[in-house]
XYZ file of C-alpha atoms in Angstrom:
616
model
C 94.951 109.972 72.725
C 96.662 113.271 72.447
C 94.845 116.196 73.914
C 94.349 119.803 72.994
C 96.890 120.507 75.652
C 99.490 118.166 74.046
C 98.837 119.793 70.745
C 99.686 123.220 72.281
C 102.732 121.962 74.019
C 103.833 120.583 70.552
C 103.092 123.878 68.953
C 105.208 125.795 71.434
C 107.977 123.664 70.788
C 107.613 124.507 67.185
C 107.829 128.171 67.979
C 111.012 127.567 69.479
C 109.662 127.947 73.097
C 111.756 125.785 75.687
C 110.719 127.582 78.885
C 107.299 128.709 80.325
C 106.831 130.771 83.637
C 103.835 130.397 85.649
C 101.943 128.885 88.746
C 99.391 125.851 88.524
C 95.688 125.812 89.452
C 92.785 123.672 88.577
C 91.935 125.957 85.642
C 95.165 125.375 83.793
C 96.008 121.800 85.138
C 95.528 119.854 82.051
C 97.858 122.123 80.300
C 100.512 121.832 83.154
C 100.137 118.046 82.950
C 100.890 118.086 79.236
C 104.023 120.087 79.802
C 105.157 117.433 82.365
C 104.206 114.641 80.034
C 106.263 116.168 77.059
C 109.635 116.636 78.768
C 110.406 119.168 76.139
C 109.272 122.379 78.044
C 110.915 123.669 81.381
C 108.266 124.917 83.798
C 109.716 127.533 86.006
C 107.293 127.851 89.107
C 107.377 131.296 90.628
C 106.162 132.190 94.035
C 103.463 134.336 92.689
C 101.885 134.920 89.222
C 103.021 138.449 88.983
C 106.562 137.387 89.333
C 106.151 134.713 86.693
C 104.857 137.363 84.334
C 107.801 139.553 85.184
C 110.117 136.347 84.448
C 108.356 136.133 81.147
C 108.931 139.600 80.250
C 112.652 139.570 81.527
C 113.130 136.418 79.276
C 111.993 138.329 76.173
C 114.122 141.503 76.966
C 117.283 139.314 77.747
C 116.874 136.772 74.975
C 115.018 138.685 72.132
C 112.596 135.881 71.782
C 109.039 135.681 72.901
C 108.437 135.101 76.629
C 105.821 132.740 77.619
C 103.791 132.682 80.839
C 100.613 130.657 82.173
C 98.233 130.684 85.045
C 94.804 129.565 86.309
C 91.746 131.476 85.937
C 90.501 134.062 88.426
C 93.012 135.392 90.819
C 95.953 133.809 89.010
C 95.008 135.600 85.762
C 94.466 138.985 87.629
C 97.897 138.534 89.024
C 99.540 138.307 85.560
C 98.298 142.026 84.550
C 101.284 143.806 86.049
C 103.774 141.815 83.997
C 101.629 142.246 80.641
C 101.430 145.753 81.129
C 105.120 145.926 81.596
C 105.477 144.163 78.391
C 103.013 146.315 76.686
C 104.560 149.634 77.759
C 108.152 148.592 77.008
C 107.307 147.069 73.695
C 108.213 143.370 74.361
C 106.719 140.281 72.700
C 105.139 137.838 75.380
C 102.343 135.316 75.102
C 100.178 134.375 78.088
C 98.135 131.029 78.004
C 95.523 131.327 80.858
C 92.995 128.844 82.110
C 89.270 129.457 82.348
C 86.381 127.468 83.902
C 84.463 124.992 81.650
C 82.497 126.618 78.860
C 79.344 125.316 80.180
C 79.583 127.216 83.361
C 80.581 130.567 82.016
C 77.891 133.524 82.819
C 76.788 131.675 85.874
C 78.955 133.519 88.387
C 80.755 130.229 88.904
C 83.784 129.818 91.299
C 86.719 132.019 90.305
C 84.843 132.874 87.080
C 86.116 136.480 85.822
C 85.353 137.786 82.470
C 88.886 137.456 81.078
C 88.285 138.872 77.623
C 87.122 141.995 79.257
C 90.089 141.995 82.007
C 92.713 141.731 79.117
C 91.127 143.829 76.495
C 93.308 146.727 76.844
C 96.779 145.074 77.647
C 96.296 142.430 74.915
C 94.691 144.988 72.408
C 96.776 143.357 69.481
C 95.682 139.852 70.147
C 93.274 138.261 72.515
C 91.176 135.120 71.999
C 89.313 132.363 73.829
C 89.674 128.935 72.294
C 86.144 127.738 71.879
C 86.910 124.529 69.986
C 89.736 122.157 69.675
C 90.143 123.003 65.859
C 91.023 126.638 66.690
C 94.090 125.621 68.506
C 96.769 125.839 65.926
C 95.506 128.990 64.351
C 95.279 130.754 67.664
C 98.619 129.851 69.004
C 100.235 130.754 65.710
C 98.387 134.109 65.396
C 99.334 134.933 69.087
C 103.012 134.455 68.253
C 103.003 136.438 65.172
C 101.037 139.283 66.650
C 103.250 139.370 69.599
C 106.454 139.326 67.464
C 105.003 141.836 64.840
C 103.641 144.401 67.168
C 106.251 143.756 70.157
C 103.276 143.407 72.574
C 101.347 140.895 74.622
C 99.141 138.388 73.259
C 96.719 136.346 75.501
C 95.005 132.943 74.778
C 92.266 131.927 77.146
C 91.914 128.182 77.416
C 88.795 126.757 79.108
C 89.449 123.747 81.175
C 87.136 121.463 79.107
C 88.907 122.481 75.922
C 92.276 121.698 77.366
C 91.061 118.026 77.875
C 89.343 117.629 74.683
C 91.034 115.204 72.083
C 93.477 117.001 69.830
C 91.871 117.802 66.653
C 92.482 116.358 63.088
C 91.908 119.246 60.710
C 89.842 118.242 57.548
C 90.098 120.316 54.528
C 86.596 121.850 54.523
C 84.595 125.004 54.963
C 85.206 126.682 58.313
C 88.316 124.774 59.074
C 91.571 126.984 58.865
C 94.895 125.519 58.569
C 97.871 127.519 59.778
C 101.762 127.391 59.930
C 104.445 128.164 62.371
C 106.915 130.906 61.436
C 107.538 134.660 61.680
C 110.426 136.422 59.768
C 110.913 140.081 60.697
C 110.879 142.484 57.608
C 113.669 144.557 56.362
C 112.256 148.152 56.770
C 114.186 151.057 55.302
C 113.169 154.699 54.688
C 112.562 156.084 51.289
C 115.436 157.637 49.587
C 114.010 160.975 49.457
C 113.465 160.953 53.225
C 116.816 160.033 53.795
C 117.999 162.986 51.547
C 116.043 165.399 53.420
C 117.297 163.948 56.846
C 120.820 164.468 55.640
C 120.037 168.135 54.662
C 118.696 168.731 58.232
C 121.493 167.144 60.070
C 124.320 168.447 58.047
C 122.914 172.120 58.589
C 123.137 171.647 62.363
C 126.023 173.345 64.154
C 125.377 171.672 67.620
C 124.113 168.164 66.868
C 123.032 165.591 69.424
C 122.092 161.955 69.126
C 119.257 160.826 71.584
C 119.400 156.921 71.659
C 116.863 154.684 72.972
C 116.312 151.015 73.261
C 115.408 150.704 69.568
C 119.260 151.157 69.003
C 119.929 147.816 70.510
C 121.340 146.293 67.419
C 122.856 149.579 66.144
C 125.583 150.377 68.559
C 128.442 150.772 66.057
C 126.376 152.704 63.632
C 125.326 155.182 66.406
C 129.029 155.898 67.144
C 129.881 156.186 63.454
C 127.077 158.755 62.798
C 128.022 160.715 65.947
C 131.658 160.804 64.800
C 130.613 161.963 61.293
C 128.432 164.685 62.496
C 130.715 165.798 65.374
C 127.784 165.016 67.690
C 127.414 164.286 71.278
C 125.255 161.321 72.437
C 122.760 161.059 75.257
C 120.388 157.986 76.004
C 117.138 157.257 77.503
C 117.189 154.946 80.516
C 116.473 151.931 78.386
C 118.988 152.996 75.741
C 121.762 153.327 78.240
C 123.304 149.849 77.647
C 123.542 150.446 74.040
C 126.103 153.232 74.156
C 129.567 152.986 75.609
C 129.532 155.820 78.008
C 133.455 155.571 78.363
C 133.436 157.400 75.039
C 134.444 161.148 75.624
C 131.290 162.432 73.840
C 128.762 160.157 75.482
C 126.900 162.313 77.939
C 124.845 159.530 79.677
C 121.265 159.173 80.489
C 118.714 161.993 80.075
C 115.774 163.006 82.189
C 114.878 163.294 85.785
C 117.301 160.444 87.015
C 119.987 161.609 84.374
C 123.274 163.335 84.089
C 123.905 167.040 84.273
C 125.876 166.917 80.825
C 122.756 165.384 79.165
C 120.553 168.099 80.640
C 123.054 170.927 79.550
C 123.648 169.543 76.043
C 119.912 169.013 75.412
C 119.374 172.668 76.220
C 122.131 173.829 73.995
C 121.689 171.662 70.701
C 120.216 172.927 67.516
C 119.924 169.529 65.749
C 118.577 166.276 67.323
C 118.664 162.879 65.914
C 116.410 160.354 67.865
C 117.152 156.771 67.307
C 114.817 154.338 68.601
C 113.625 156.367 71.379
C 110.273 157.553 72.795
C 111.415 158.610 76.145
C 108.483 160.486 78.044
C 110.502 163.123 79.919
C 109.728 165.910 77.625
C 110.788 168.672 79.761
C 114.370 167.558 79.431
C 114.039 167.676 75.481
C 115.150 170.762 73.723
C 112.600 173.480 73.795
C 109.968 173.143 70.852
C 111.565 174.844 67.710
C 115.086 174.963 69.352
C 116.510 171.923 67.531
C 115.894 170.697 63.831
C 114.975 167.028 64.495
C 115.155 163.892 62.745
C 113.639 160.648 64.327
C 114.352 156.937 63.311
C 111.926 154.353 64.656
C 110.505 150.939 63.398
C 107.290 151.964 64.578
C 105.684 154.940 62.619
C 103.197 155.572 65.391
C 105.997 157.025 67.768
C 107.345 159.409 65.146
C 106.897 163.091 66.428
C 105.346 161.672 69.607
C 107.597 163.611 72.050
C 108.947 166.341 69.864
C 108.253 168.060 66.674
C 110.399 166.509 63.982
C 111.443 167.833 60.608
C 111.943 164.456 59.122
C 110.639 161.046 60.267
C 112.461 157.986 59.020
C 110.513 154.645 59.616
C 112.956 151.834 59.609
C 115.363 149.451 61.436
C 117.837 151.612 63.462
C 120.935 149.976 62.065
C 120.065 149.934 58.369
C 118.648 153.519 58.632
C 121.730 154.741 60.315
C 124.000 152.968 57.751
C 122.082 154.636 54.946
C 122.541 158.029 56.535
C 126.023 157.565 57.202
C 126.665 156.565 53.521
C 125.016 159.971 52.502
C 126.759 162.280 55.091
C 129.493 164.509 53.615
C 132.232 163.032 55.742
C 131.377 159.339 54.500
C 133.936 157.605 52.513
C 132.806 157.660 48.875
C 132.776 153.851 48.452
C 130.384 153.608 51.233
C 127.651 155.414 49.238
C 125.051 153.149 47.206
C 126.197 153.089 43.525
C 122.660 153.664 42.258
C 122.382 157.042 44.000
C 124.223 160.374 43.270
C 126.663 161.622 45.612
C 125.343 164.609 47.827
C 126.785 168.016 46.967
C 129.965 168.675 48.912
C 129.642 170.782 52.017
C 131.995 173.256 53.625
C 133.754 171.345 56.526
C 136.306 172.442 59.156
C 139.945 171.234 59.013
C 139.244 168.489 61.351
C 136.019 167.488 59.418
C 133.874 167.602 62.542
C 131.207 170.111 61.437
C 129.619 172.032 58.715
C 131.094 175.377 59.782
C 133.754 176.817 61.962
C 131.608 176.360 65.116
C 131.080 172.667 64.852
C 134.608 171.741 66.051
C 133.933 173.908 69.305
C 130.866 172.069 69.772
C 132.548 168.629 70.213
C 134.866 170.433 72.437
C 131.883 171.695 74.370
C 130.498 168.266 74.483
C 133.727 166.862 75.907
C 133.985 169.291 78.453
C 130.676 168.738 79.775
C 131.122 165.077 79.983
C 134.513 165.517 81.668
C 132.584 167.820 84.305
C 129.866 165.454 84.822
C 132.179 162.658 85.456
C 133.918 164.775 88.291
C 130.352 165.596 89.807
C 129.449 161.933 89.857
C 132.864 161.140 91.269
C 132.275 163.728 94.081
C 128.819 162.592 94.871
C 129.869 158.978 95.283
C 132.667 160.297 97.608
C 130.301 162.404 99.893
C 130.085 161.017 103.372
C 126.779 159.623 104.343
C 125.611 157.726 107.279
C 126.398 154.901 107.102
C 127.083 154.339 103.322
C 126.262 156.567 100.379
C 124.267 154.473 97.945
C 125.884 156.179 95.057
C 129.319 154.681 96.389
C 127.902 151.270 96.211
C 127.174 151.537 92.373
C 130.583 153.373 91.970
C 132.130 150.463 93.761
C 130.607 148.016 91.359
C 131.595 149.931 88.218
C 135.156 148.447 87.978
C 133.949 144.862 88.508
C 131.531 144.969 85.500
C 132.643 142.943 82.560
C 131.166 142.477 78.922
C 129.575 139.294 80.040
C 127.664 140.796 82.994
C 123.870 140.717 83.024
C 122.249 143.437 85.028
C 118.644 143.298 86.490
C 117.236 146.459 88.085
C 114.349 146.898 90.415
C 112.359 150.218 90.409
C 113.403 152.986 92.967
C 116.097 155.080 93.891
C 118.651 152.556 92.841
C 117.754 153.287 89.234
C 119.140 156.822 89.796
C 122.579 155.568 91.069
C 122.618 153.072 88.258
C 122.021 155.832 85.450
C 124.748 158.068 86.979
C 127.219 155.767 88.353
C 127.688 152.722 86.019
C 129.707 152.752 82.873
C 128.525 149.608 80.970
C 131.114 147.752 78.950
C 130.011 146.802 75.379
C 127.851 143.613 75.504
C 126.336 144.149 79.067
C 122.422 143.760 78.902
C 120.585 145.797 81.602
C 116.905 145.832 81.987
C 114.321 147.483 84.204
C 110.491 147.820 84.208
C 110.930 151.068 82.067
C 107.605 152.839 81.226
C 105.515 151.147 83.713
C 108.137 151.411 86.389
C 106.862 148.556 88.557
C 108.515 147.712 91.958
C 109.239 144.029 92.523
C 110.639 143.182 88.940
C 114.318 142.915 89.990
C 114.812 139.284 91.100
C 112.226 137.991 88.627
C 114.169 139.621 85.793
C 117.549 138.339 87.223
C 116.278 134.835 87.291
C 115.182 134.999 83.711
C 118.439 136.468 82.552
C 120.306 133.712 84.336
C 118.033 131.146 82.606
C 118.400 132.615 79.255
C 122.269 132.449 79.491
C 123.283 130.217 82.421
C 127.002 130.996 81.689
C 126.903 134.689 82.554
C 127.085 136.318 85.798
C 123.830 138.222 87.031
C 123.739 141.189 89.194
C 120.391 142.403 90.498
C 120.255 145.871 92.016
C 117.322 146.497 94.107
C 116.018 148.512 97.069
C 114.597 147.230 100.220
C 111.162 148.274 99.072
C 111.186 146.180 95.954
C 112.793 143.350 97.691
C 110.063 143.333 100.365
C 107.335 143.597 97.678
C 108.403 140.546 95.571
C 112.144 140.129 95.819
C 112.136 138.152 99.185
C 109.691 135.547 97.936
C 111.793 134.955 94.723
C 114.896 134.288 96.631
C 113.283 131.280 97.533
C 112.821 130.412 93.753
C 116.552 131.276 93.540
C 117.405 129.001 96.418
C 115.666 126.163 94.616
C 117.102 126.614 91.382
C 120.668 127.473 91.624
C 122.049 123.977 92.554
C 121.372 122.988 88.956
C 123.566 125.718 87.455
C 127.040 125.097 86.561
C 127.788 128.693 87.100
C 126.471 129.946 90.502
C 127.388 133.785 89.915
C 124.384 135.570 90.945
C 124.506 138.589 93.167
C 121.484 140.504 94.728
C 122.506 143.977 96.083
C 120.059 145.374 98.465
C 120.127 148.922 99.178
C 118.716 149.018 102.584
C 117.771 152.490 103.953
C 114.537 151.689 105.520
C 112.778 154.049 103.217
C 110.738 154.249 100.128
C 113.265 156.750 99.124
C 112.105 157.738 95.646
C 108.717 158.618 96.724
C 110.083 160.420 99.850
C 111.973 162.803 97.693
C 109.119 163.075 95.289
C 106.812 164.166 98.229
C 109.313 167.062 98.784
C 110.017 167.861 95.224
C 106.542 167.851 93.811
C 104.362 168.696 96.682
C 106.866 170.745 98.922
C 105.698 168.263 101.592
C 107.601 166.591 104.357
C 108.146 162.895 104.179
C 105.275 160.983 105.712
C 106.733 158.198 108.070
C 103.274 156.121 107.976
C 103.621 155.674 104.009
C 107.300 155.697 103.568
C 108.959 153.884 106.689
C 109.923 150.225 105.726
C 110.133 147.444 108.404
C 113.648 146.301 109.117
C 114.225 143.066 107.561
C 117.687 140.895 107.757
C 118.048 140.374 104.058
C 121.762 138.978 104.427
C 120.485 136.568 107.388
C 117.359 135.536 105.331
C 119.505 134.529 102.314
C 121.643 132.418 104.692
C 118.620 130.607 106.076
C 117.678 129.682 102.501
C 121.321 128.276 101.705
C 122.460 131.324 99.829
C 125.383 133.526 100.989
C 124.600 136.685 102.924
C 126.963 139.576 103.398
C 125.854 142.739 105.274
C 127.949 146.014 104.751
C 127.801 149.231 106.682
C 131.204 150.558 105.991
C 131.930 152.229 102.728
C 135.465 151.029 102.797
C 134.364 147.439 102.418
C 132.470 147.869 99.375
C 135.292 146.834 96.836
C 136.021 143.617 98.779
C 132.250 142.841 99.316
C 131.738 143.045 95.496
C 134.862 141.008 94.588
C 133.882 138.188 97.091
C 130.080 138.172 96.008
C 130.991 137.831 92.337
C 133.558 134.896 93.191
C 131.228 133.148 95.537
C 130.412 129.553 95.138
C 126.631 130.259 95.404
C 124.239 133.028 94.903
C 124.847 136.001 97.306
C 122.600 138.592 98.838
C 124.714 141.681 99.511
C 122.874 143.923 101.918
C 124.324 147.411 102.187
C 123.014 149.744 104.773
C 122.698 153.124 102.987
C 121.599 156.597 103.843
C 118.027 157.543 103.138
C 118.974 161.363 102.967
C 121.155 161.226 100.084
C 119.058 163.321 97.651
C 117.403 162.339 94.404
C 118.326 165.806 92.867
C 117.281 166.074 89.221
C 120.207 167.374 86.914
C 120.711 170.993 86.664
C 119.413 173.270 85.341
C 116.011 171.756 85.864
C 117.243 170.368 89.395
C 117.899 174.003 90.534
C 114.213 174.977 89.926
C 113.401 171.991 92.513
C 115.647 173.048 95.185
C 113.241 175.534 97.045
C 110.294 172.963 97.051
C 112.783 170.342 98.474
C 113.850 172.472 101.061
C 110.322 173.583 102.058
C 109.375 169.969 102.576
C 112.665 169.288 104.572
C 112.167 172.218 106.715
C 108.678 170.798 107.691
C 110.318 167.725 108.803
C 112.350 169.479 111.556
C 115.585 168.064 112.946
C 114.900 164.848 111.129
C 115.307 166.743 107.726
C 118.355 168.640 108.576
C 120.784 166.160 107.463
C 119.035 165.665 104.027
C 118.950 169.330 103.620
C 122.861 169.569 104.230
C 123.268 166.778 101.748
C 120.999 168.411 99.141
C 122.878 171.799 99.308
C 126.327 169.704 99.036
C 125.017 168.003 95.910
C 123.788 171.226 94.633
C 127.150 172.798 95.069
C 128.736 170.073 92.885
C 126.325 170.994 89.970
C 126.978 174.722 90.112
C 129.820 176.289 87.821
C-alpha cells in the first residue's frame, strides 16, 4: 500500500522536481525512504542542513525553478532557517518539507519538539502549513509550490511522522475534501498605456539619464541595452544585477554601492534622470539625492515601487516587456516598432547624433564613457599594486580573461565580493550568484554544487574567503569529493583568498567605528586548504606569487578533477568605498589604523595609494 510519503514524492515529480537537498533524521525518515523507493528523485546529502538549504536556494537561482529542501524536526529544522531567509530576502522560490514528531506527542515537551509553525512564521509568511491528515497532502503540496512561484519566496510544509507513514489517501467527492491540481503559469504583466506615456515624457526630458539595473532584468538584457542606446544613457547595476549587463560596453559603469565602482558613484551623483529596472538595492546613500533625478521604476512586484527612491512614474510589469513597450514609444525608436493601436508620440528635438533631447545629451554620453574609461584604469592600477604576498584584486583580474559565456560563478560573502564587483567583466551568458540581501557567509561551495548539478556540462568557479570556507565550505568539500566522480565534466574550481582575517569586518571596524582591528574577533586560524583538498582526492594548488596567477587559473580550469586554488593574499588591501563617498571615510579609517600601531602602517600606506588612484 502506498503511503502519504509516496504520494508526496509522486506529486513532487509532477511539479518537475528531480532533486532534493537535505539531511535525514528520524522525523523525516519515512519521507526519505519514499524518495529511495521511487528512484525518480535525486537526494543530495549535504554535511549540514544549513548547507542543504543554501543548495536549494542556489538550485533555484541557477535553474530558475523551485529549489526543494528537507530535514528532520528540531535541530535539523532550525538549521534550515538561514537558507530560507536567504531565499526570502533575495526573492527566490523554494519549498521546504520538514519532519515533525507524531501528532499525539505535540505539546508534551517531547524529544526534539519545537513549535515549527512559530519558528517559520516570518520566513514562510506566504505559505506555512502543517499536514494534519493524509487528505490534505495534494492540496498542501500544490499550494506550497504555487505560493513559492507566485510570490518568489519560501514555502514550508511540516509533516508529522505518523502522517508520513499513513496510507495514501483516496479522495472522495464530498464535503470537506478538496481536490487540487499541479501547475503554475506565470502571468504576462505589463503597465497601463497611460503610465508608459508618462514614463516616456519623464525619460525624454532628462539630459543626463542613467539606468540602474537589478536582478529583475535577468531576462531583459537586450532590452536594457537598447533603451540605454535610445536615451543616450549610462548603465549601472546592483550587485545582483551585475551578471545581466555586459560590462565591456563603453557606457556600462559597473556595480553601485559600497563595494561598487567610482564610475557608478560619480554618475549617480550627476544624473538628472533615473530608470530603475528590477532593482531594490538598499545602498540608498549612493542613489541620487532625493529630488535630483526624475525617476521611473520598473518592477514585477508593485510593493517595491518607490521603496528606495521617490519615483515620478512606477511601472508594474515584466522587465523585458515593459522596456520593449517603452522603447517603442521613445522618439528615437523606429516607426514600425510602435504598436499600431496607439498614436505616435509627438516628435522631440534631438541632436544630430540622436543621443539626447537637447545639445547637452551628446556630451552626457561622452561624460559617461570618460568615467567608465577612468574607472577601468583605476581598477587596473589597483590590481597591479604590490601587496604582501598577493593583492586579492590581482587574483580576480587574472581570472577575468579566463571567463567564458558558459562559466557559472558562485560567490561566498566577504571581501571577495568587492573584488568580484570591481575586477570581473562577465561575458554574456555567465550566471553569478551570492547571498545578496542576507549576505550570509558559507554559501559559496553549496551554491557552486547546486550550479554544477543544475547544469553539469558547464564549468563552475567558487570565489570564497578563508572565513566562509572555515564556516561551511570545508565541510562541503567533502560533499564535492563524494559527488564529482559521477560527473562527465569535472571542471569545478574553488578559489580561496587566504589572508588569515575576517577582512570585511576588520575594515568595517575602521570605517564605521574609527576602531582598530580586534585580533581576538578577526584572526582566523591557519588552514591548509590546498593540502586538505589533496587529502580528499581533489587537486590542491597553493599560490603565493602574483606572477603565477595566470598559469594557476589555466591549470585549475583544465584539471581532470575539482581543484582548490588557495591564494595567500594580503589582509591590508583596503576595502575603500568608491569616491566621493569613500573620501569621507578616509579619516575614520586612518584613525582606526593609527590605533593599531606598527601593524596598521602597511594598511595605511595601501589606503593612501588606493585613494590617490581615485582622485583627479
